[in-house]
Amino acid sequence: QAKTTGRGRYEFFDVTLRERMQRRLRLEQELREAVRLNVLWVAYQPVVALPGGETVGVEALLRWEQPHLGVVSPVEFIPLAEESDLISAIGIQTLRTTTVEMAWQRQLHGVDFDLAVNLSARQLDDPDLLVTVQHALHSAKLPPSALCLEITESALMRDPLLAAKKLDSLRSAGVRVAIDDFGTGYASLSQLLRLPVDILKIDQSFVADLGESPDATGIVSGIIAMAHAVGLTVVAEGVENERQRDVLSRLGCDQAQGHFFGRPGSPADIFYQSGQK
Ligand code: C2E
Ligand code: MG
Ligand code: MG
Ligand code: MG
């Protein structure tokens, strides 16, 4: 009897595992093809200043729509790209495309928005990273000060010493660096505050309960105070309503992004609207 149950369970497990592996394999093949055909595209989400709400920059967010599989989230395909050799091509392409698009939109609309681009852990390890970044900026004629590279807390903490060296070299080239998804890793605050960065992005999980839970407000208030004490600019992610915006403004948070201010969209959406204000 136990054997039947055991086998039943095993088969159930086996099917889902096989399905997952098949999806992975299929996704990796399709992603390779998508990179080859250059069909990944970039959506831009506005980053606004608080309390005024005026747009000061945009974050580039990769998008992939596969004809048969539909929209695949970067949460799924970026890790896949990291495990294969695809991340380097994707990373270079994203830097090139976004710097060119940004330089063009800045000129077209007469705005000086900053550009934030996400980097994955593997890109940080790449010895050519600095050259790639400098080359992209140079050919796009975008000043380094307009670019901010976002690296997640967990990616930075894999090897904090090496990360610190990398960040130093990027910053001496005039590029700014942000800790993304702050608060989601296991790093101690003192470890993180010692990293050579310019910006701290508070993860949306902390922003979600703002104004509803006194704990959440206390935690965010503490993060902002400590970040400011060491001279960092604080950006809140995932702001979805007025209440969260008001609490963040009251706590002195410098900048914010989220659906309340604008969803990720085409450059025309973001730059045209903001350029009009
Ligand atoms: P992230 O860098 O922390 O980006 C913020 C994510 O929050 C984005 O998800 C964005 O669409 C979403 N978001 C923005 N406002 C709101 C809001 O008000 N509410 C909620 N619930 N979500 C909001 P997205 O575009 O799915 O990207 C997910 C993650 O994928 C990014 O997190 C980033 O880590 C990664 N990613 C995206 N593009 C790239 C890229 O070009 N390179 C690398 N290495 N990673 C990327
Ligand atoms: Mg980011
Ligand atoms: Mg984030
Ligand atoms: Mg995130």
CSV table of C-alpha atoms and ligand atoms in Angstrom, one decimal:
chain,number,residue,atom,x,y,z
A,1,GLN,CA,0.0,0.0,0.0
A,2,ALA,CA,2.8,2.3,1.0
A,3,LYS,CA,4.5,1.4,-2.2
A,4,THR,CA,1.5,2.5,-4.3
A,5,THR,CA,1.4,5.9,-2.6
A,6,GLY,CA,5.1,6.2,-3.0
A,7,ARG,CA,5.0,5.5,-6.7
A,8,GLY,CA,2.0,7.7,-7.2
A,9,ARG,CA,3.8,10.6,-5.5
A,10,TYR,CA,6.9,9.8,-7.5
A,11,GLU,CA,5.1,9.9,-10.8
A,12,PHE,CA,3.4,13.2,-9.9
A,13,PHE,CA,6.7,14.7,-8.9
A,14,ASP,CA,8.3,13.3,-12.0
A,15,VAL,CA,5.8,14.9,-14.4
A,16,THR,CA,6.0,18.3,-12.9
A,17,LEU,CA,9.8,18.2,-12.8
A,18,ARG,CA,9.9,17.0,-16.4
A,19,GLU,CA,7.5,19.8,-17.4
A,20,ARG,CA,9.6,22.3,-15.7
A,21,MET,CA,12.8,21.1,-17.3
A,22,GLN,CA,11.1,21.1,-20.7
A,23,ARG,CA,9.9,24.6,-20.2
A,24,ARG,CA,13.4,25.7,-19.2
A,25,LEU,CA,15.0,24.0,-22.2
A,26,ARG,CA,12.4,25.5,-24.5
A,27,LEU,CA,12.8,29.0,-23.0
A,28,GLU,CA,16.6,28.8,-23.3
A,29,GLN,CA,16.3,27.8,-27.0
A,30,GLU,CA,13.8,30.6,-27.7
A,31,LEU,CA,15.8,33.1,-25.7
A,32,ARG,CA,18.9,32.3,-27.8
A,33,GLU,CA,16.8,32.8,-30.9
A,34,ALA,CA,15.3,36.1,-29.5
A,35,VAL,CA,18.8,37.4,-28.8
A,36,ARG,CA,20.0,36.4,-32.3
A,37,LEU,CA,17.0,38.2,-33.9
A,38,ASN,CA,17.4,41.1,-31.5
A,39,VAL,CA,13.7,41.1,-30.5
A,40,LEU,CA,14.0,41.8,-26.8
A,41,TRP,CA,12.9,45.3,-26.2
A,42,VAL,CA,13.2,47.8,-23.3
A,43,ALA,CA,10.3,49.4,-21.4
A,44,TYR,CA,11.0,52.6,-19.4
A,45,GLN,CA,9.5,53.4,-16.1
A,46,PRO,CA,9.6,57.0,-14.8
A,47,VAL,CA,11.5,57.8,-11.6
A,48,VAL,CA,10.1,60.9,-9.9
A,49,ALA,CA,11.4,63.3,-7.3
A,50,LEU,CA,9.5,63.6,-4.0
A,51,PRO,CA,7.5,65.5,-2.9
A,52,GLY,CA,6.9,67.2,-6.2
A,53,GLY,CA,6.5,64.2,-8.4
A,54,GLU,CA,8.4,65.6,-11.4
A,55,THR,CA,10.1,63.0,-13.5
A,56,VAL,CA,13.9,63.0,-13.0
A,57,GLY,CA,14.8,59.7,-14.7
A,58,VAL,CA,13.8,56.4,-16.1
A,59,GLU,CA,14.6,52.8,-15.3
A,60,ALA,CA,15.1,50.4,-18.3
A,61,LEU,CA,13.3,47.1,-17.9
A,62,LEU,CA,13.8,44.3,-20.4
A,63,ARG,CA,10.7,42.9,-22.1
A,64,TRP,CA,10.3,39.7,-24.1
A,65,GLU,CA,7.2,38.5,-25.9
A,66,GLN,CA,7.6,35.1,-27.5
A,67,PRO,CA,5.0,34.4,-30.3
A,68,HIS,CA,4.1,31.0,-28.8
A,69,LEU,CA,4.9,31.3,-25.2
A,70,GLY,CA,3.5,34.8,-24.7
A,71,VAL,CA,5.1,37.4,-22.4
A,72,VAL,CA,8.0,36.0,-20.4
A,73,SER,CA,8.9,38.0,-17.3
A,74,PRO,CA,12.5,39.1,-16.8
A,75,VAL,CA,12.2,37.4,-13.4
A,76,GLU,CA,12.1,34.2,-15.3
A,77,PHE,CA,14.4,34.8,-18.3
A,78,ILE,CA,17.2,36.8,-16.6
A,79,PRO,CA,18.3,34.0,-14.3
A,80,LEU,CA,18.1,31.7,-17.4
A,81,ALA,CA,20.3,34.0,-19.3
A,82,GLU,CA,22.7,34.1,-16.4
A,83,GLU,CA,23.0,30.3,-16.3
A,84,SER,CA,23.7,30.2,-20.0
A,85,ASP,CA,26.2,32.4,-21.9
A,86,LEU,CA,23.4,34.7,-23.0
A,87,ILE,CA,23.6,37.3,-20.3
A,88,SER,CA,26.7,38.9,-21.7
A,89,ALA,CA,25.1,39.5,-25.1
A,90,ILE,CA,21.9,40.7,-23.5
A,91,GLY,CA,23.7,42.9,-21.1
A,92,ILE,CA,25.8,44.6,-23.9
A,93,GLN,CA,22.8,45.0,-26.2
A,94,THR,CA,20.7,46.5,-23.4
A,95,LEU,CA,23.5,49.0,-22.5
A,96,ARG,CA,23.9,50.0,-26.1
A,97,THR,CA,20.2,50.3,-26.9
A,98,THR,CA,19.3,52.2,-23.8
A,99,THR,CA,22.1,54.8,-23.9
A,100,VAL,CA,21.4,55.5,-27.6
A,101,GLU,CA,17.6,55.7,-27.0
A,102,MET,CA,18.2,57.9,-24.0
A,103,ALA,CA,20.6,60.3,-25.7
A,104,TRP,CA,18.1,60.7,-28.5
A,105,GLN,CA,15.1,61.2,-26.3
A,106,ARG,CA,16.9,63.8,-24.2
A,107,GLN,CA,17.8,65.7,-27.2
A,108,LEU,CA,14.4,65.4,-28.8
A,109,HIS,CA,12.4,66.5,-25.8
A,110,GLY,CA,15.0,68.8,-24.2
A,111,VAL,CA,15.1,66.9,-20.9
A,112,ASP,CA,18.0,65.7,-18.8
A,113,PHE,CA,16.5,62.5,-17.4
A,114,ASP,CA,18.9,60.0,-15.8
A,115,LEU,CA,19.0,56.4,-17.1
A,116,ALA,CA,19.0,53.5,-14.8
A,117,VAL,CA,20.0,50.1,-16.2
A,118,ASN,CA,19.9,46.8,-14.2
A,119,LEU,CA,23.1,44.7,-14.1
A,120,SER,CA,23.1,41.0,-13.1
A,121,ALA,CA,25.6,39.3,-10.9
A,122,ARG,CA,27.4,37.7,-13.8
A,123,GLN,CA,27.8,41.1,-15.5
A,124,LEU,CA,29.5,42.4,-12.4
A,125,ASP,CA,32.1,39.6,-12.7
A,126,ASP,CA,32.8,40.4,-16.3
A,127,PRO,CA,36.3,41.9,-16.6
A,128,ASP,CA,35.1,43.9,-19.7
A,129,LEU,CA,32.2,45.6,-17.9
A,130,LEU,CA,33.8,49.0,-17.5
A,131,VAL,CA,35.0,49.1,-21.1
A,132,THR,CA,31.5,48.0,-22.3
A,133,VAL,CA,29.9,50.7,-20.3
A,134,GLN,CA,32.3,53.4,-21.4
A,135,HIS,CA,32.0,52.4,-25.0
A,136,ALA,CA,28.2,52.5,-24.9
A,137,LEU,CA,28.3,56.0,-23.3
A,138,HIS,CA,30.8,57.2,-25.7
A,139,SER,CA,29.1,56.0,-28.9
A,140,ALA,CA,25.7,57.3,-27.6
A,141,LYS,CA,27.3,60.6,-26.6
A,142,LEU,CA,25.6,60.3,-23.2
A,143,PRO,CA,27.5,61.8,-20.2
A,144,PRO,CA,28.5,59.2,-17.6
A,145,SER,CA,26.7,61.2,-15.0
A,146,ALA,CA,23.4,60.4,-16.7
A,147,LEU,CA,23.8,56.7,-16.1
A,148,CYS,CA,23.1,54.7,-13.0
A,149,LEU,CA,23.8,51.0,-12.8
A,150,GLU,CA,21.5,49.0,-10.5
A,151,ILE,CA,22.8,45.9,-8.8
A,152,THR,CA,20.7,43.8,-6.4
A,153,GLU,CA,21.7,43.5,-2.8
A,154,SER,CA,22.1,39.7,-3.2
A,155,ALA,CA,24.4,40.1,-6.3
A,156,LEU,CA,26.6,42.5,-4.4
A,157,MET,CA,26.9,40.3,-1.3
A,158,ARG,CA,28.1,37.2,-3.2
A,159,ASP,CA,31.6,38.7,-3.0
A,160,PRO,CA,31.5,42.1,-1.3
A,161,LEU,CA,35.2,42.8,-1.7
A,162,LEU,CA,35.3,42.2,-5.4
A,163,ALA,CA,32.0,44.0,-5.8
A,164,ALA,CA,33.4,47.1,-4.0
A,165,LYS,CA,36.4,47.1,-6.4
A,166,LYS,CA,34.1,46.9,-9.4
A,167,LEU,CA,31.9,49.7,-8.1
A,168,ASP,CA,34.9,51.9,-7.4
A,169,SER,CA,36.1,51.6,-11.0
A,170,LEU,CA,32.6,52.3,-12.4
A,171,ARG,CA,32.3,55.3,-10.2
A,172,SER,CA,35.6,56.7,-11.0
A,173,ALA,CA,34.4,56.7,-14.7
A,174,GLY,CA,31.6,59.0,-13.5
A,175,VAL,CA,28.8,56.5,-13.5
A,176,ARG,CA,26.5,56.2,-10.5
A,177,VAL,CA,25.7,52.9,-8.8
A,178,ALA,CA,22.5,51.8,-6.9
A,179,ILE,CA,21.8,48.9,-4.6
A,180,ASP,CA,18.6,47.4,-6.0
A,181,ASP,CA,15.9,45.5,-3.9
A,182,PHE,CA,17.4,46.8,-0.7
A,183,GLY,CA,16.2,44.8,2.3
A,184,THR,CA,15.6,41.5,0.5
A,185,GLY,CA,19.0,39.8,1.1
A,186,TYR,CA,20.7,38.7,4.2
A,187,ALA,CA,23.3,41.4,4.3
A,188,SER,CA,23.7,43.5,7.4
A,189,LEU,CA,23.0,47.1,7.1
A,190,SER,CA,26.6,48.0,8.1
A,191,GLN,CA,28.0,45.7,5.4
A,192,LEU,CA,25.8,47.4,2.8
A,193,LEU,CA,26.4,50.9,3.9
A,194,ARG,CA,30.2,50.3,3.5
A,195,LEU,CA,29.8,49.6,-0.2
A,196,PRO,CA,30.8,52.4,-2.6
A,197,VAL,CA,27.4,53.3,-3.9
A,198,ASP,CA,25.4,56.4,-4.6
A,199,ILE,CA,21.8,55.3,-4.4
A,200,LEU,CA,19.7,52.9,-2.3
A,201,LYS,CA,16.5,51.5,-3.7
A,202,ILE,CA,14.1,50.3,-1.1
A,203,ASP,CA,12.4,47.1,-2.2
A,204,GLN,CA,8.7,47.3,-2.9
A,205,SER,CA,7.9,44.7,-0.2
A,206,PHE,CA,8.7,47.5,2.4
A,207,VAL,CA,6.7,50.1,0.5
A,208,ALA,CA,3.6,47.9,0.2
A,209,ASP,CA,2.5,48.3,3.9
A,210,LEU,CA,3.5,51.9,4.3
A,211,GLY,CA,0.9,53.9,6.2
A,212,GLU,CA,-1.0,50.8,7.2
A,213,SER,CA,1.5,49.1,9.5
A,214,PRO,CA,3.4,51.2,12.0
A,215,ASP,CA,6.2,48.7,11.7
A,216,ALA,CA,6.6,49.2,8.0
A,217,THR,CA,6.7,52.9,8.4
A,218,GLY,CA,9.3,52.6,11.2
A,219,ILE,CA,11.5,50.4,9.1
A,220,VAL,CA,11.4,52.6,6.1
A,221,SER,CA,12.0,55.6,8.2
A,222,GLY,CA,15.1,54.0,9.7
A,223,ILE,CA,16.4,53.0,6.3
A,224,ILE,CA,16.1,56.5,5.0
A,225,ALA,CA,17.7,58.1,8.0
A,226,MET,CA,20.7,55.7,7.9
A,227,ALA,CA,21.1,56.0,4.1
A,228,HIS,CA,21.0,59.8,4.4
A,229,ALA,CA,23.5,59.7,7.2
A,230,VAL,CA,26.1,58.2,4.8
A,231,GLY,CA,25.1,60.5,1.9
A,232,LEU,CA,23.0,58.2,-0.2
A,233,THR,CA,20.1,59.1,-2.3
A,234,VAL,CA,17.0,57.0,-1.5
A,235,VAL,CA,14.5,55.7,-4.1
A,236,ALA,CA,11.4,53.9,-3.1
A,237,GLU,CA,10.1,51.2,-5.5
A,238,GLY,CA,6.6,49.9,-6.1
A,239,VAL,CA,4.6,53.0,-5.0
A,240,GLU,CA,1.1,52.2,-6.0
A,241,ASN,CA,-1.1,54.8,-4.1
A,242,GLU,CA,-1.3,58.3,-2.7
A,243,ARG,CA,-1.0,57.1,0.9
A,244,GLN,CA,2.4,55.4,0.2
A,245,ARG,CA,3.6,58.5,-1.7
A,246,ASP,CA,2.5,60.8,1.2
A,247,VAL,CA,4.3,58.7,3.9
A,248,LEU,CA,7.5,58.6,1.8
A,249,SER,CA,7.4,62.3,1.2
A,250,ARG,CA,6.9,62.9,5.0
A,251,LEU,CA,9.9,60.6,5.7
A,252,GLY,CA,12.1,62.5,3.4
A,253,CYS,CA,12.5,59.9,0.7
A,254,ASP,CA,14.2,61.5,-2.3
A,255,GLN,CA,12.7,59.7,-5.2
A,256,ALA,CA,10.1,57.1,-6.1
A,257,GLN,CA,8.8,54.9,-8.8
A,258,GLY,CA,5.8,52.7,-9.2
A,259,HIS,CA,2.4,52.3,-10.9
A,260,PHE,CA,1.1,55.4,-9.0
A,261,PHE,CA,3.5,57.6,-11.0
A,262,GLY,CA,3.7,55.6,-14.2
A,263,ARG,CA,4.0,52.0,-15.5
A,264,PRO,CA,6.9,50.9,-17.6
A,265,GLY,CA,6.1,51.9,-21.2
A,266,SER,CA,7.6,52.8,-24.6
A,267,PRO,CA,10.0,55.7,-24.7
A,268,ALA,CA,7.4,57.8,-26.5
A,269,ASP,CA,4.9,57.3,-23.6
A,270,ILE,CA,7.3,58.4,-20.9
A,271,PHE,CA,9.3,61.1,-22.6
A,272,TYR,CA,6.5,62.7,-24.5
A,273,GLN,CA,4.2,63.0,-21.5
A,274,SER,CA,7.0,64.2,-19.2
A,275,GLY,CA,8.4,66.5,-21.8
A,276,GLN,CA,5.1,68.3,-21.9
A,277,LYS,CA,4.9,69.2,-18.3
B,1,C2E,P1,13.8,45.7,-10.5
B,1,C2E,O1,15.0,46.2,-11.1
B,1,C2E,O2,13.6,45.8,-9.0
B,1,C2E,O3,12.6,46.4,-11.2
B,1,C2E,C1,11.4,46.8,-10.6
B,1,C2E,C2,10.3,45.8,-10.9
B,1,C2E,O4,9.1,46.3,-10.3
B,1,C2E,C3,9.9,45.8,-12.4
B,1,C2E,O5,9.5,44.5,-12.7
B,1,C2E,C4,8.7,46.8,-12.5
B,1,C2E,O6,7.9,46.6,-13.6
B,1,C2E,C5,8.0,46.5,-11.2
B,1,C2E,N1,7.2,47.6,-10.7
B,1,C2E,C6,7.3,48.9,-11.0
B,1,C2E,N2,6.4,49.6,-10.3
B,1,C2E,C7,5.6,48.7,-9.7
B,1,C2E,C8,4.5,48.8,-8.8
B,1,C2E,O7,4.0,49.9,-8.5
B,1,C2E,N3,4.0,47.7,-8.3
B,1,C2E,C9,4.5,46.5,-8.5
B,1,C2E,N4,4.0,45.4,-8.0
B,1,C2E,N5,5.6,46.3,-9.3
B,1,C2E,C10,6.1,47.4,-9.9
B,1,C2E,P2,9.9,43.8,-14.0
B,1,C2E,O8,10.0,44.7,-15.2
B,1,C2E,O9,9.1,42.5,-14.1
B,1,C2E,O10,11.4,43.3,-13.7
B,1,C2E,C11,11.7,42.4,-12.7
B,1,C2E,C12,13.2,42.4,-12.4
B,1,C2E,O11,13.9,41.8,-13.5
B,1,C2E,C13,13.8,43.7,-12.2
B,1,C2E,O12,13.6,44.1,-10.8
B,1,C2E,C14,15.3,43.4,-12.4
B,1,C2E,O13,15.9,42.8,-11.3
B,1,C2E,C15,15.2,42.4,-13.5
B,1,C2E,N6,15.5,43.0,-14.8
B,1,C2E,C16,14.7,43.7,-15.6
B,1,C2E,N7,15.3,44.2,-16.7
B,1,C2E,C17,16.6,43.8,-16.6
B,1,C2E,C18,17.8,44.0,-17.3
B,1,C2E,O14,17.9,44.6,-18.4
B,1,C2E,N8,19.0,43.4,-16.8
B,1,C2E,C19,19.0,42.6,-15.7
B,1,C2E,N9,20.1,42.1,-15.3
B,1,C2E,N10,17.8,42.5,-14.9
B,1,C2E,C20,16.7,43.0,-15.4
B,2,MG,MG,16.1,47.8,-10.8
B,3,MG,MG,14.1,46.6,-7.3
B,4,MG,MG,13.3,43.6,-8.1
